[in-house]
JSON list of C-alpha atoms in Angstrom, two decimals:
[
{"chain": "A", "resi": 1474, "resn": "GLU", "atom": "CA", "xyz": [9.55, -16.72, -7.07]},
{"chain": "A", "resi": 1475, "resn": "ALA", "atom": "CA", "xyz": [7.97, -14.12, -9.36]},
{"chain": "A", "resi": 1476, "resn": "GLY", "atom": "CA", "xyz": [6.44, -11.10, -7.68]},
{"chain": "A", "resi": 1477, "resn": "VAL", "atom": "CA", "xyz": [3.19, -9.33, -8.46]},
{"chain": "A", "resi": 1478, "resn": "THR", "atom": "CA", "xyz": [3.14, -8.18, -12.07]},
{"chain": "A", "resi": 1479, "resn": "GLN", "atom": "CA", "xyz": [0.99, -5.52, -13.67]},
{"chain": "A", "resi": 1480, "resn": "PHE", "atom": "CA", "xyz": [0.26, -4.60, -17.27]},
{"chain": "A", "resi": 1481, "resn": "PRO", "atom": "CA", "xyz": [0.58, -2.14, -18.84]},
{"chain": "A", "resi": 1482, "resn": "SER", "atom": "CA", "xyz": [3.15, -0.09, -16.95]},
{"chain": "A", "resi": 1483, "resn": "HIS", "atom": "CA", "xyz": [1.77, 3.10, -18.42]},
{"chain": "A", "resi": 1484, "resn": "SER", "atom": "CA", "xyz": [-1.42, 3.96, -20.28]},
{"chain": "A", "resi": 1485, "resn": "VAL", "atom": "CA", "xyz": [-2.45, 7.27, -21.82]},
{"chain": "A", "resi": 1486, "resn": "ILE", "atom": "CA", "xyz": [-6.07, 7.55, -22.94]},
{"chain": "A", "resi": 1487, "resn": "GLU", "atom": "CA", "xyz": [-8.55, 10.27, -23.76]},
{"chain": "A", "resi": 1488, "resn": "LYS", "atom": "CA", "xyz": [-11.47, 11.18, -21.56]},
{"chain": "A", "resi": 1489, "resn": "GLY", "atom": "CA", "xyz": [-14.42, 8.93, -22.37]},
{"chain": "A", "resi": 1490, "resn": "GLN", "atom": "CA", "xyz": [-12.32, 5.99, -23.51]},
{"chain": "A", "resi": 1491, "resn": "THR", "atom": "CA", "xyz": [-12.05, 2.61, -21.82]},
{"chain": "A", "resi": 1492, "resn": "VAL", "atom": "CA", "xyz": [-8.94, 1.14, -20.23]},
{"chain": "A", "resi": 1493, "resn": "THR", "atom": "CA", "xyz": [-8.36, -2.29, -18.74]},
{"chain": "A", "resi": 1494, "resn": "LEU", "atom": "CA", "xyz": [-5.56, -2.90, -16.29]},
{"chain": "A", "resi": 1495, "resn": "ARG", "atom": "CA", "xyz": [-4.28, -6.37, -15.49]},
{"chain": "A", "resi": 1496, "resn": "CYS", "atom": "CA", "xyz": [-2.70, -7.82, -12.36]},
{"chain": "A", "resi": 1497, "resn": "ASP", "atom": "CA", "xyz": [-1.07, -11.20, -11.90]},
{"chain": "A", "resi": 1498, "resn": "PRO", "atom": "CA", "xyz": [-0.61, -11.97, -8.20]},
{"chain": "A", "resi": 1499, "resn": "ILE", "atom": "CA", "xyz": [2.09, -14.11, -6.66]},
{"chain": "A", "resi": 1500, "resn": "SER", "atom": "CA", "xyz": [1.31, -17.74, -7.40]},
{"chain": "A", "resi": 1501, "resn": "GLY", "atom": "CA", "xyz": [-0.74, -19.32, -4.63]},
{"chain": "A", "resi": 1502, "resn": "HIS", "atom": "CA", "xyz": [-1.94, -16.03, -3.16]},
{"chain": "A", "resi": 1503, "resn": "ASP", "atom": "CA", "xyz": [-5.71, -16.18, -2.76]},
{"chain": "A", "resi": 1504, "resn": "ASN", "atom": "CA", "xyz": [-5.98, -12.56, -1.64]},
{"chain": "A", "resi": 1505, "resn": "LEU", "atom": "CA", "xyz": [-5.71, -9.85, -4.28]},
{"chain": "A", "resi": 1506, "resn": "TYR", "atom": "CA", "xyz": [-6.13, -6.13, -3.70]},
{"chain": "A", "resi": 1507, "resn": "TRP", "atom": "CA", "xyz": [-6.38, -3.05, -5.89]},
{"chain": "A", "resi": 1508, "resn": "TYR", "atom": "CA", "xyz": [-5.18, 0.38, -4.72]},
{"chain": "A", "resi": 1509, "resn": "ARG", "atom": "CA", "xyz": [-4.64, 3.70, -6.42]},
{"chain": "A", "resi": 1510, "resn": "ARG", "atom": "CA", "xyz": [-2.64, 6.82, -5.75]},
{"chain": "A", "resi": 1511, "resn": "VAL", "atom": "CA", "xyz": [-3.93, 10.02, -7.22]},
{"chain": "A", "resi": 1512, "resn": "MET", "atom": "CA", "xyz": [-1.33, 12.79, -7.63]},
{"chain": "A", "resi": 1513, "resn": "GLY", "atom": "CA", "xyz": [-0.29, 14.23, -4.29]},
{"chain": "A", "resi": 1514, "resn": "LYS", "atom": "CA", "xyz": [-2.60, 12.02, -2.27]},
{"chain": "A", "resi": 1515, "resn": "GLU", "atom": "CA", "xyz": [-2.11, 8.91, -0.22]},
{"chain": "A", "resi": 1516, "resn": "ILE", "atom": "CA", "xyz": [-2.45, 5.37, -1.55]},
{"chain": "A", "resi": 1517, "resn": "LYS", "atom": "CA", "xyz": [-6.11, 4.38, -1.27]},
{"chain": "A", "resi": 1518, "resn": "PHE", "atom": "CA", "xyz": [-7.72, 0.95, -1.08]},
{"chain": "A", "resi": 1519, "resn": "LEU", "atom": "CA", "xyz": [-10.18, 0.07, -3.85]},
{"chain": "A", "resi": 1520, "resn": "LEU", "atom": "CA", "xyz": [-11.16, -3.56, -3.33]},
{"chain": "A", "resi": 1521, "resn": "HIS", "atom": "CA", "xyz": [-10.18, -7.00, -2.08]},
{"chain": "A", "resi": 1522, "resn": "PHE", "atom": "CA", "xyz": [-10.72, -10.38, -3.74]},
{"chain": "A", "resi": 1523, "resn": "VAL", "atom": "CA", "xyz": [-10.51, -13.72, -2.00]},
{"chain": "A", "resi": 1524, "resn": "LYS", "atom": "CA", "xyz": [-10.03, -16.13, -4.86]},
{"chain": "A", "resi": 1525, "resn": "GLU", "atom": "CA", "xyz": [-12.70, -15.08, -7.37]},
{"chain": "A", "resi": 1526, "resn": "SER", "atom": "CA", "xyz": [-15.04, -13.47, -4.84]},
{"chain": "A", "resi": 1527, "resn": "LYS", "atom": "CA", "xyz": [-15.16, -9.79, -3.96]},
{"chain": "A", "resi": 1528, "resn": "GLN", "atom": "CA", "xyz": [-14.60, -9.66, -0.22]},
{"chain": "A", "resi": 1529, "resn": "ASP", "atom": "CA", "xyz": [-14.65, -5.88, 0.15]},
{"chain": "A", "resi": 1530, "resn": "GLU", "atom": "CA", "xyz": [-15.28, -3.30, -2.55]},
{"chain": "A", "resi": 1531, "resn": "SER", "atom": "CA", "xyz": [-15.93, -0.38, -0.24]},
{"chain": "A", "resi": 1532, "resn": "GLY", "atom": "CA", "xyz": [-13.16, 1.69, -1.81]},
{"chain": "A", "resi": 1533, "resn": "MET", "atom": "CA", "xyz": [-14.41, 1.59, -5.40]},
{"chain": "A", "resi": 1534, "resn": "PRO", "atom": "CA", "xyz": [-15.10, 5.23, -6.32]},
{"chain": "A", "resi": 1535, "resn": "ASN", "atom": "CA", "xyz": [-18.11, 4.72, -8.60]},
{"chain": "A", "resi": 1536, "resn": "ASN", "atom": "CA", "xyz": [-19.74, 2.37, -11.09]},
{"chain": "A", "resi": 1537, "resn": "ARG", "atom": "CA", "xyz": [-17.33, 3.37, -13.88]},
{"chain": "A", "resi": 1538, "resn": "PHE", "atom": "CA", "xyz": [-14.87, 0.98, -12.25]},
{"chain": "A", "resi": 1539, "resn": "LEU", "atom": "CA", "xyz": [-15.33, -2.78, -12.70]},
{"chain": "A", "resi": 1540, "resn": "ALA", "atom": "CA", "xyz": [-12.96, -5.36, -11.23]},
{"chain": "A", "resi": 1541, "resn": "GLU", "atom": "CA", "xyz": [-13.00, -9.05, -12.05]},
{"chain": "A", "resi": 1542, "resn": "ARG", "atom": "CA", "xyz": [-11.00, -12.09, -11.07]},
{"chain": "A", "resi": 1543, "resn": "THR", "atom": "CA", "xyz": [-12.34, -14.97, -13.09]},
{"chain": "A", "resi": 1544, "resn": "GLY", "atom": "CA", "xyz": [-10.93, -18.31, -11.99]},
{"chain": "A", "resi": 1545, "resn": "GLY", "atom": "CA", "xyz": [-9.28, -16.77, -8.98]},
{"chain": "A", "resi": 1546, "resn": "THR", "atom": "CA", "xyz": [-5.97, -16.12, -10.72]},
{"chain": "A", "resi": 1547, "resn": "TYR", "atom": "CA", "xyz": [-5.27, -12.83, -12.45]},
{"chain": "A", "resi": 1548, "resn": "SER", "atom": "CA", "xyz": [-7.50, -9.80, -12.06]},
{"chain": "A", "resi": 1549, "resn": "THR", "atom": "CA", "xyz": [-8.57, -6.97, -14.34]},
{"chain": "A", "resi": 1550, "resn": "LEU", "atom": "CA", "xyz": [-9.72, -3.48, -13.46]},
{"chain": "A", "resi": 1551, "resn": "LYS", "atom": "CA", "xyz": [-11.71, -1.72, -16.16]},
{"chain": "A", "resi": 1552, "resn": "VAL", "atom": "CA", "xyz": [-12.45, 1.98, -16.17]},
{"chain": "A", "resi": 1553, "resn": "GLN", "atom": "CA", "xyz": [-15.30, 2.92, -18.52]},
{"chain": "A", "resi": 1554, "resn": "PRO", "atom": "CA", "xyz": [-15.67, 5.72, -19.42]},
{"chain": "A", "resi": 1555, "resn": "ALA", "atom": "CA", "xyz": [-12.49, 7.25, -18.07]},
{"chain": "A", "resi": 1556, "resn": "GLU", "atom": "CA", "xyz": [-12.56, 10.74, -16.56]},
{"chain": "A", "resi": 1557, "resn": "LEU", "atom": "CA", "xyz": [-9.71, 13.18, -15.94]},
{"chain": "A", "resi": 1558, "resn": "GLU", "atom": "CA", "xyz": [-9.79, 12.55, -12.17]},
{"chain": "A", "resi": 1559, "resn": "ASP", "atom": "CA", "xyz": [-9.07, 8.86, -12.75]},
{"chain": "A", "resi": 1560, "resn": "SER", "atom": "CA", "xyz": [-5.45, 9.69, -13.56]},
{"chain": "A", "resi": 1561, "resn": "GLY", "atom": "CA", "xyz": [-3.00, 8.21, -11.09]},
{"chain": "A", "resi": 1562, "resn": "VAL", "atom": "CA", "xyz": [-1.05, 5.09, -10.33]},
{"chain": "A", "resi": 1563, "resn": "TYR", "atom": "CA", "xyz": [-3.01, 1.88, -9.85]},
{"chain": "A", "resi": 1564, "resn": "PHE", "atom": "CA", "xyz": [-1.33, -0.72, -7.67]},
{"chain": "A", "resi": 1565, "resn": "CYS", "atom": "CA", "xyz": [-2.19, -4.35, -7.24]},
{"chain": "A", "resi": 1566, "resn": "ALA", "atom": "CA", "xyz": [-1.12, -6.37, -4.21]},
{"chain": "A", "resi": 1567, "resn": "SER", "atom": "CA", "xyz": [-1.49, -9.96, -3.08]},
{"chain": "A", "resi": 1568, "resn": "SER", "atom": "CA", "xyz": [-1.13, -11.97, 0.09]},
{"chain": "A", "resi": 1569, "resn": "GLN", "atom": "CA", "xyz": [-1.36, -15.60, 1.08]},
{"chain": "A", "resi": 1570, "resn": "GLU", "atom": "CA", "xyz": [-3.57, -14.97, 4.08]},
{"chain": "A", "resi": 1571, "resn": "ARG", "atom": "CA", "xyz": [-5.56, -12.10, 5.47]},
{"chain": "A", "resi": 1572, "resn": "GLY", "atom": "CA", "xyz": [-3.87, -10.08, 8.17]},
{"chain": "A", "resi": 1573, "resn": "THR", "atom": "CA", "xyz": [-0.42, -10.64, 6.71]},
{"chain": "A", "resi": 1574, "resn": "GLY", "atom": "CA", "xyz": [1.99, -8.60, 4.64]},
{"chain": "A", "resi": 1575, "resn": "LYS", "atom": "CA", "xyz": [0.70, -7.60, 1.24]},
{"chain": "A", "resi": 1576, "resn": "TYR", "atom": "CA", "xyz": [3.13, -7.62, -1.69]},
{"chain": "A", "resi": 1577, "resn": "PHE", "atom": "CA", "xyz": [2.69, -4.88, -4.23]},
{"chain": "A", "resi": 1578, "resn": "GLY", "atom": "CA", "xyz": [3.24, -4.80, -7.95]},
{"chain": "A", "resi": 1579, "resn": "PRO", "atom": "CA", "xyz": [5.07, -1.97, -9.72]},
{"chain": "A", "resi": 1580, "resn": "GLY", "atom": "CA", "xyz": [1.83, -0.19, -10.58]},
{"chain": "A", "resi": 1581, "resn": "THR", "atom": "CA", "xyz": [0.17, 1.06, -13.76]},
{"chain": "A", "resi": 1582, "resn": "ARG", "atom": "CA", "xyz": [0.39, 4.79, -14.36]},
{"chain": "A", "resi": 1583, "resn": "LEU", "atom": "CA", "xyz": [-2.88, 5.90, -15.97]},
{"chain": "A", "resi": 1584, "resn": "THR", "atom": "CA", "xyz": [-3.06, 9.30, -17.62]},
{"chain": "A", "resi": 1585, "resn": "VAL", "atom": "CA", "xyz": [-6.44, 10.53, -18.86]},
{"chain": "A", "resi": 1586, "resn": "THR", "atom": "CA", "xyz": [-6.24, 13.55, -21.14]},
{"chain": "B", "resi": 1364, "resn": "ASP", "atom": "CA", "xyz": [-10.63, 12.36, 7.68]},
{"chain": "B", "resi": 1365, "resn": "GLN", "atom": "CA", "xyz": [-7.19, 10.77, 7.80]},
{"chain": "B", "resi": 1366, "resn": "GLN", "atom": "CA", "xyz": [-7.17, 7.63, 9.90]},
{"chain": "B", "resi": 1367, "resn": "VAL", "atom": "CA", "xyz": [-3.41, 7.06, 9.54]},
{"chain": "B", "resi": 1368, "resn": "LYS", "atom": "CA", "xyz": [-1.18, 10.08, 9.95]},
{"chain": "B", "resi": 1369, "resn": "GLN", "atom": "CA", "xyz": [2.50, 10.56, 9.27]},
{"chain": "B", "resi": 1370, "resn": "ASN", "atom": "CA", "xyz": [3.14, 14.10, 10.41]},
{"chain": "B", "resi": 1371, "resn": "SER", "atom": "CA", "xyz": [6.71, 14.40, 9.15]},
{"chain": "B", "resi": 1372, "resn": "PRO", "atom": "CA", "xyz": [6.82, 14.75, 5.36]},
{"chain": "B", "resi": 1373, "resn": "SER", "atom": "CA", "xyz": [10.60, 14.36, 5.44]},
{"chain": "B", "resi": 1374, "resn": "LEU", "atom": "CA", "xyz": [13.41, 13.32, 7.75]},
{"chain": "B", "resi": 1375, "resn": "SER", "atom": "CA", "xyz": [17.16, 13.67, 7.30]},
{"chain": "B", "resi": 1376, "resn": "VAL", "atom": "CA", "xyz": [19.52, 11.33, 9.21]},
{"chain": "B", "resi": 1377, "resn": "GLN", "atom": "CA", "xyz": [23.24, 10.83, 9.10]},
{"chain": "B", "resi": 1378, "resn": "GLU", "atom": "CA", "xyz": [24.54, 7.49, 7.85]},
{"chain": "B", "resi": 1379, "resn": "GLY", "atom": "CA", "xyz": [25.16, 5.09, 10.73]},
{"chain": "B", "resi": 1380, "resn": "ARG", "atom": "CA", "xyz": [22.74, 6.80, 13.08]},
{"chain": "B", "resi": 1381, "resn": "ILE", "atom": "CA", "xyz": [19.24, 5.70, 14.04]},
{"chain": "B", "resi": 1382, "resn": "SER", "atom": "CA", "xyz": [16.25, 6.70, 11.90]},
{"chain": "B", "resi": 1383, "resn": "ILE", "atom": "CA", "xyz": [12.92, 6.93, 13.71]},
{"chain": "B", "resi": 1384, "resn": "LEU", "atom": "CA", "xyz": [9.75, 7.27, 11.65]},
{"chain": "B", "resi": 1385, "resn": "ASN", "atom": "CA", "xyz": [6.48, 7.92, 13.42]},
{"chain": "B", "resi": 1386, "resn": "CYS", "atom": "CA", "xyz": [2.87, 7.14, 12.67]},
{"chain": "B", "resi": 1387, "resn": "ASP", "atom": "CA", "xyz": [-0.39, 7.84, 14.50]},
{"chain": "B", "resi": 1388, "resn": "TYR", "atom": "CA", "xyz": [-3.80, 6.31, 13.90]},
{"chain": "B", "resi": 1389, "resn": "THR", "atom": "CA", "xyz": [-7.31, 7.13, 14.99]},
{"chain": "B", "resi": 1390, "resn": "ASN", "atom": "CA", "xyz": [-9.34, 4.01, 14.20]},
{"chain": "B", "resi": 1391, "resn": "SER", "atom": "CA", "xyz": [-9.44, 1.73, 17.24]},
{"chain": "B", "resi": 1392, "resn": "MET", "atom": "CA", "xyz": [-10.54, -1.17, 15.01]},
{"chain": "B", "resi": 1393, "resn": "PHE", "atom": "CA", "xyz": [-7.10, -1.37, 13.39]},
{"chain": "B", "resi": 1394, "resn": "ASP", "atom": "CA", "xyz": [-5.36, -4.52, 14.54]},
{"chain": "B", "resi": 1395, "resn": "TYR", "atom": "CA", "xyz": [-2.55, -5.00, 12.06]},
{"chain": "B", "resi": 1396, "resn": "PHE", "atom": "CA", "xyz": [0.10, -2.46, 11.13]},
{"chain": "B", "resi": 1397, "resn": "LEU", "atom": "CA", "xyz": [2.69, -2.45, 8.38]},
{"chain": "B", "resi": 1398, "resn": "TRP", "atom": "CA", "xyz": [5.57, -0.36, 7.11]},
{"chain": "B", "resi": 1399, "resn": "TYR", "atom": "CA", "xyz": [6.40, -0.07, 3.45]},
{"chain": "B", "resi": 1400, "resn": "LYS", "atom": "CA", "xyz": [9.36, 1.47, 1.65]},
{"chain": "B", "resi": 1401, "resn": "LYS", "atom": "CA", "xyz": [8.91, 3.02, -1.77]},
{"chain": "B", "resi": 1402, "resn": "TYR", "atom": "CA", "xyz": [11.32, 4.17, -4.43]},
{"chain": "B", "resi": 1403, "resn": "PRO", "atom": "CA", "xyz": [10.15, 6.43, -7.29]},
{"chain": "B", "resi": 1404, "resn": "ALA", "atom": "CA", "xyz": [8.33, 4.62, -10.10]},
{"chain": "B", "resi": 1405, "resn": "GLU", "atom": "CA", "xyz": [8.15, 1.37, -8.10]},
{"chain": "B", "resi": 1406, "resn": "GLY", "atom": "CA", "xyz": [5.48, -0.25, -6.00]},
{"chain": "B", "resi": 1407, "resn": "PRO", "atom": "CA", "xyz": [5.66, -0.20, -2.19]},
{"chain": "B", "resi": 1408, "resn": "THR", "atom": "CA", "xyz": [7.97, -2.84, -0.75]},
{"chain": "B", "resi": 1409, "resn": "PHE", "atom": "CA", "xyz": [6.81, -4.59, 2.40]},
{"chain": "B", "resi": 1410, "resn": "LEU", "atom": "CA", "xyz": [9.29, -4.10, 5.26]},
{"chain": "B", "resi": 1411, "resn": "ILE", "atom": "CA", "xyz": [7.86, -5.23, 8.55]},
{"chain": "B", "resi": 1412, "resn": "SER", "atom": "CA", "xyz": [4.54, -5.63, 10.31]},
{"chain": "B", "resi": 1413, "resn": "ILE", "atom": "CA", "xyz": [3.11, -5.96, 13.79]},
{"chain": "B", "resi": 1414, "resn": "SER", "atom": "CA", "xyz": [-0.09, -7.36, 15.17]},
{"chain": "B", "resi": 1415, "resn": "SER", "atom": "CA", "xyz": [-2.00, -5.47, 17.85]},
{"chain": "B", "resi": 1416, "resn": "ILE", "atom": "CA", "xyz": [-1.32, -8.26, 20.34]},
{"chain": "B", "resi": 1417, "resn": "LYS", "atom": "CA", "xyz": [2.36, -7.35, 20.33]},
{"chain": "B", "resi": 1418, "resn": "ASP", "atom": "CA", "xyz": [4.21, -4.16, 21.19]},
{"chain": "B", "resi": 1419, "resn": "LYS", "atom": "CA", "xyz": [7.45, -4.84, 19.34]},
{"chain": "B", "resi": 1420, "resn": "ASN", "atom": "CA", "xyz": [8.64, -6.72, 16.28]},
{"chain": "B", "resi": 1421, "resn": "GLU", "atom": "CA", "xyz": [12.21, -6.86, 15.06]},
{"chain": "B", "resi": 1422, "resn": "ASP", "atom": "CA", "xyz": [13.71, -7.92, 11.73]},
{"chain": "B", "resi": 1423, "resn": "GLY", "atom": "CA", "xyz": [17.39, -7.21, 11.25]},
{"chain": "B", "resi": 1424, "resn": "ARG", "atom": "CA", "xyz": [17.97, -3.46, 11.24]},
{"chain": "B", "resi": 1425, "resn": "PHE", "atom": "CA", "xyz": [14.25, -2.73, 11.38]},
{"chain": "B", "resi": 1426, "resn": "THR", "atom": "CA", "xyz": [12.16, -2.64, 14.55]},
{"chain": "B", "resi": 1427, "resn": "VAL", "atom": "CA", "xyz": [8.54, -1.59, 14.82]},
{"chain": "B", "resi": 1428, "resn": "PHE", "atom": "CA", "xyz": [7.07, -0.47, 18.13]},
{"chain": "B", "resi": 1429, "resn": "LEU", "atom": "CA", "xyz": [3.35, -0.26, 18.82]},
{"chain": "B", "resi": 1430, "resn": "ASN", "atom": "CA", "xyz": [1.77, 1.77, 21.64]},
{"chain": "B", "resi": 1431, "resn": "LYS", "atom": "CA", "xyz": [-1.92, 0.91, 21.48]},
{"chain": "B", "resi": 1432, "resn": "SER", "atom": "CA", "xyz": [-3.00, 3.23, 24.27]},
{"chain": "B", "resi": 1433, "resn": "ALA", "atom": "CA", "xyz": [-1.46, 6.17, 22.44]},
{"chain": "B", "resi": 1434, "resn": "LYS", "atom": "CA", "xyz": [-2.49, 4.83, 19.01]},
{"chain": "B", "resi": 1435, "resn": "HIS", "atom": "CA", "xyz": [1.08, 5.33, 17.90]},
{"chain": "B", "resi": 1436, "resn": "LEU", "atom": "CA", "xyz": [3.65, 3.24, 16.13]},
{"chain": "B", "resi": 1437, "resn": "SER", "atom": "CA", "xyz": [7.20, 3.87, 15.08]},
{"chain": "B", "resi": 1438, "resn": "LEU", "atom": "CA", "xyz": [9.80, 2.31, 12.81]},
{"chain": "B", "resi": 1439, "resn": "HIS", "atom": "CA", "xyz": [13.41, 2.30, 13.94]},
{"chain": "B", "resi": 1440, "resn": "ILE", "atom": "CA", "xyz": [16.19, 1.69, 11.45]},
{"chain": "B", "resi": 1441, "resn": "VAL", "atom": "CA", "xyz": [19.62, 1.17, 12.92]},
{"chain": "B", "resi": 1442, "resn": "PRO", "atom": "CA", "xyz": [22.19, 1.69, 11.64]},
{"chain": "B", "resi": 1443, "resn": "SER", "atom": "CA", "xyz": [20.86, 3.81, 8.77]},
{"chain": "B", "resi": 1444, "resn": "GLN", "atom": "CA", "xyz": [22.42, 3.18, 5.37]},
{"chain": "B", "resi": 1445, "resn": "PRO", "atom": "CA", "xyz": [22.40, 5.22, 2.14]},
{"chain": "B", "resi": 1446, "resn": "GLY", "atom": "CA", "xyz": [20.15, 2.61, 0.49]},
{"chain": "B", "resi": 1447, "resn": "ASP", "atom": "CA", "xyz": [17.50, 3.34, 3.10]},
{"chain": "B", "resi": 1448, "resn": "SER", "atom": "CA", "xyz": [16.79, 6.68, 1.44]},
{"chain": "B", "resi": 1449, "resn": "ALA", "atom": "CA", "xyz": [13.20, 6.34, 0.20]},
{"chain": "B", "resi": 1450, "resn": "VAL", "atom": "CA", "xyz": [9.62, 7.22, 1.11]},
{"chain": "B", "resi": 1451, "resn": "TYR", "atom": "CA", "xyz": [8.27, 5.18, 4.02]},
{"chain": "B", "resi": 1452, "resn": "PHE", "atom": "CA", "xyz": [4.56, 4.51, 4.37]},
{"chain": "B", "resi": 1453, "resn": "CYS", "atom": "CA", "xyz": [2.75, 3.41, 7.48]},
{"chain": "B", "resi": 1454, "resn": "ALA", "atom": "CA", "xyz": [-0.38, 1.33, 6.86]},
{"chain": "B", "resi": 1455, "resn": "ALA", "atom": "CA", "xyz": [-3.06, -0.33, 8.96]},
{"chain": "B", "resi": 1456, "resn": "SER", "atom": "CA", "xyz": [-5.94, -2.72, 8.57]},
{"chain": "B", "resi": 1457, "resn": "ALA", "atom": "CA", "xyz": [-8.79, -4.12, 10.63]},
{"chain": "B", "resi": 1458, "resn": "ALA", "atom": "CA", "xyz": [-8.23, -7.67, 9.42]},
{"chain": "B", "resi": 1459, "resn": "GLY", "atom": "CA", "xyz": [-9.84, -9.23, 12.48]},
{"chain": "B", "resi": 1460, "resn": "GLY", "atom": "CA", "xyz": [-13.00, -7.29, 11.76]},
{"chain": "B", "resi": 1461, "resn": "GLY", "atom": "CA", "xyz": [-13.09, -8.37, 8.13]},
{"chain": "B", "resi": 1462, "resn": "ALA", "atom": "CA", "xyz": [-11.63, -5.21, 6.59]},
{"chain": "B", "resi": 1463, "resn": "ASP", "atom": "CA", "xyz": [-8.28, -6.40, 5.30]},
{"chain": "B", "resi": 1464, "resn": "GLY", "atom": "CA", "xyz": [-7.69, -3.50, 2.92]},
{"chain": "B", "resi": 1465, "resn": "LEU", "atom": "CA", "xyz": [-4.89, -1.20, 4.02]},
{"chain": "B", "resi": 1466, "resn": "THR", "atom": "CA", "xyz": [-5.29, 2.42, 5.03]},
{"chain": "B", "resi": 1467, "resn": "PHE", "atom": "CA", "xyz": [-2.09, 4.32, 4.28]},
{"chain": "B", "resi": 1468, "resn": "GLY", "atom": "CA", "xyz": [-0.47, 7.42, 5.67]},
{"chain": "B", "resi": 1469, "resn": "LYS", "atom": "CA", "xyz": [0.89, 10.05, 3.31]},
{"chain": "B", "resi": 1470, "resn": "GLY", "atom": "CA", "xyz": [4.48, 8.91, 3.76]},
{"chain": "B", "resi": 1471, "resn": "THR", "atom": "CA", "xyz": [7.73, 10.25, 5.14]},
{"chain": "B", "resi": 1472, "resn": "HIS", "atom": "CA", "xyz": [10.68, 10.89, 2.84]},
{"chain": "B", "resi": 1473, "resn": "LEU", "atom": "CA", "xyz": [13.77, 9.59, 4.61]},
{"chain": "B", "resi": 1474, "resn": "ILE", "atom": "CA", "xyz": [17.09, 11.00, 3.44]},
{"chain": "B", "resi": 1475, "resn": "ILE", "atom": "CA", "xyz": [20.27, 9.36, 4.67]},
{"chain": "B", "resi": 1476, "resn": "GLN", "atom": "CA", "xyz": [23.20, 11.73, 4.48]},
{"chain": "B", "resi": 1477, "resn": "PRO", "atom": "CA", "xyz": [26.75, 10.37, 4.10]}
]
């Protein structure tokens, strides 16, 4: 069974540009989560989808971040415009049910220069 | 305000001995706890979890203990093996209350010495 996949693995962009990260969850997992780890800090929750609906977006830092999950399959996270403090590793995770183990992807390392 | 705390940034254990990683939490709404293992440049790998209705869960060499009154949990690895060297994260959620996103600790770097 394929795990959670993320694309790209690494992205380097200039401040003010736009970047879109993609996550493909494990097949059949209705729950999809986005997290990020800024340098030297802990992994922080961004938001949670159940199928195509946003269940909890309390961790989204500001309105420069837009997450979508059209059709309830893969998800995208767009940062527009990117700022220097957005640099970090963005992880996606999925789970079959709430309150169960979440399986993480390898992450996308975003560098904003 | 850190709601999940791992106070030991690193821990060194001899191969074959028991590794004990500790985690404390402050949010009484947390009802589901997980441990993850992470290698550099990889995503966290789910190891083991425990619901707040239990005080112990075991899976092979890994056992998680939960002390709700002390708001403390621990991960025991026995016997420790060289491949266990990694960063271990404790995480918690309040899934029963509708907040299923995980709150992570800062991690403990476990080093298994031969």
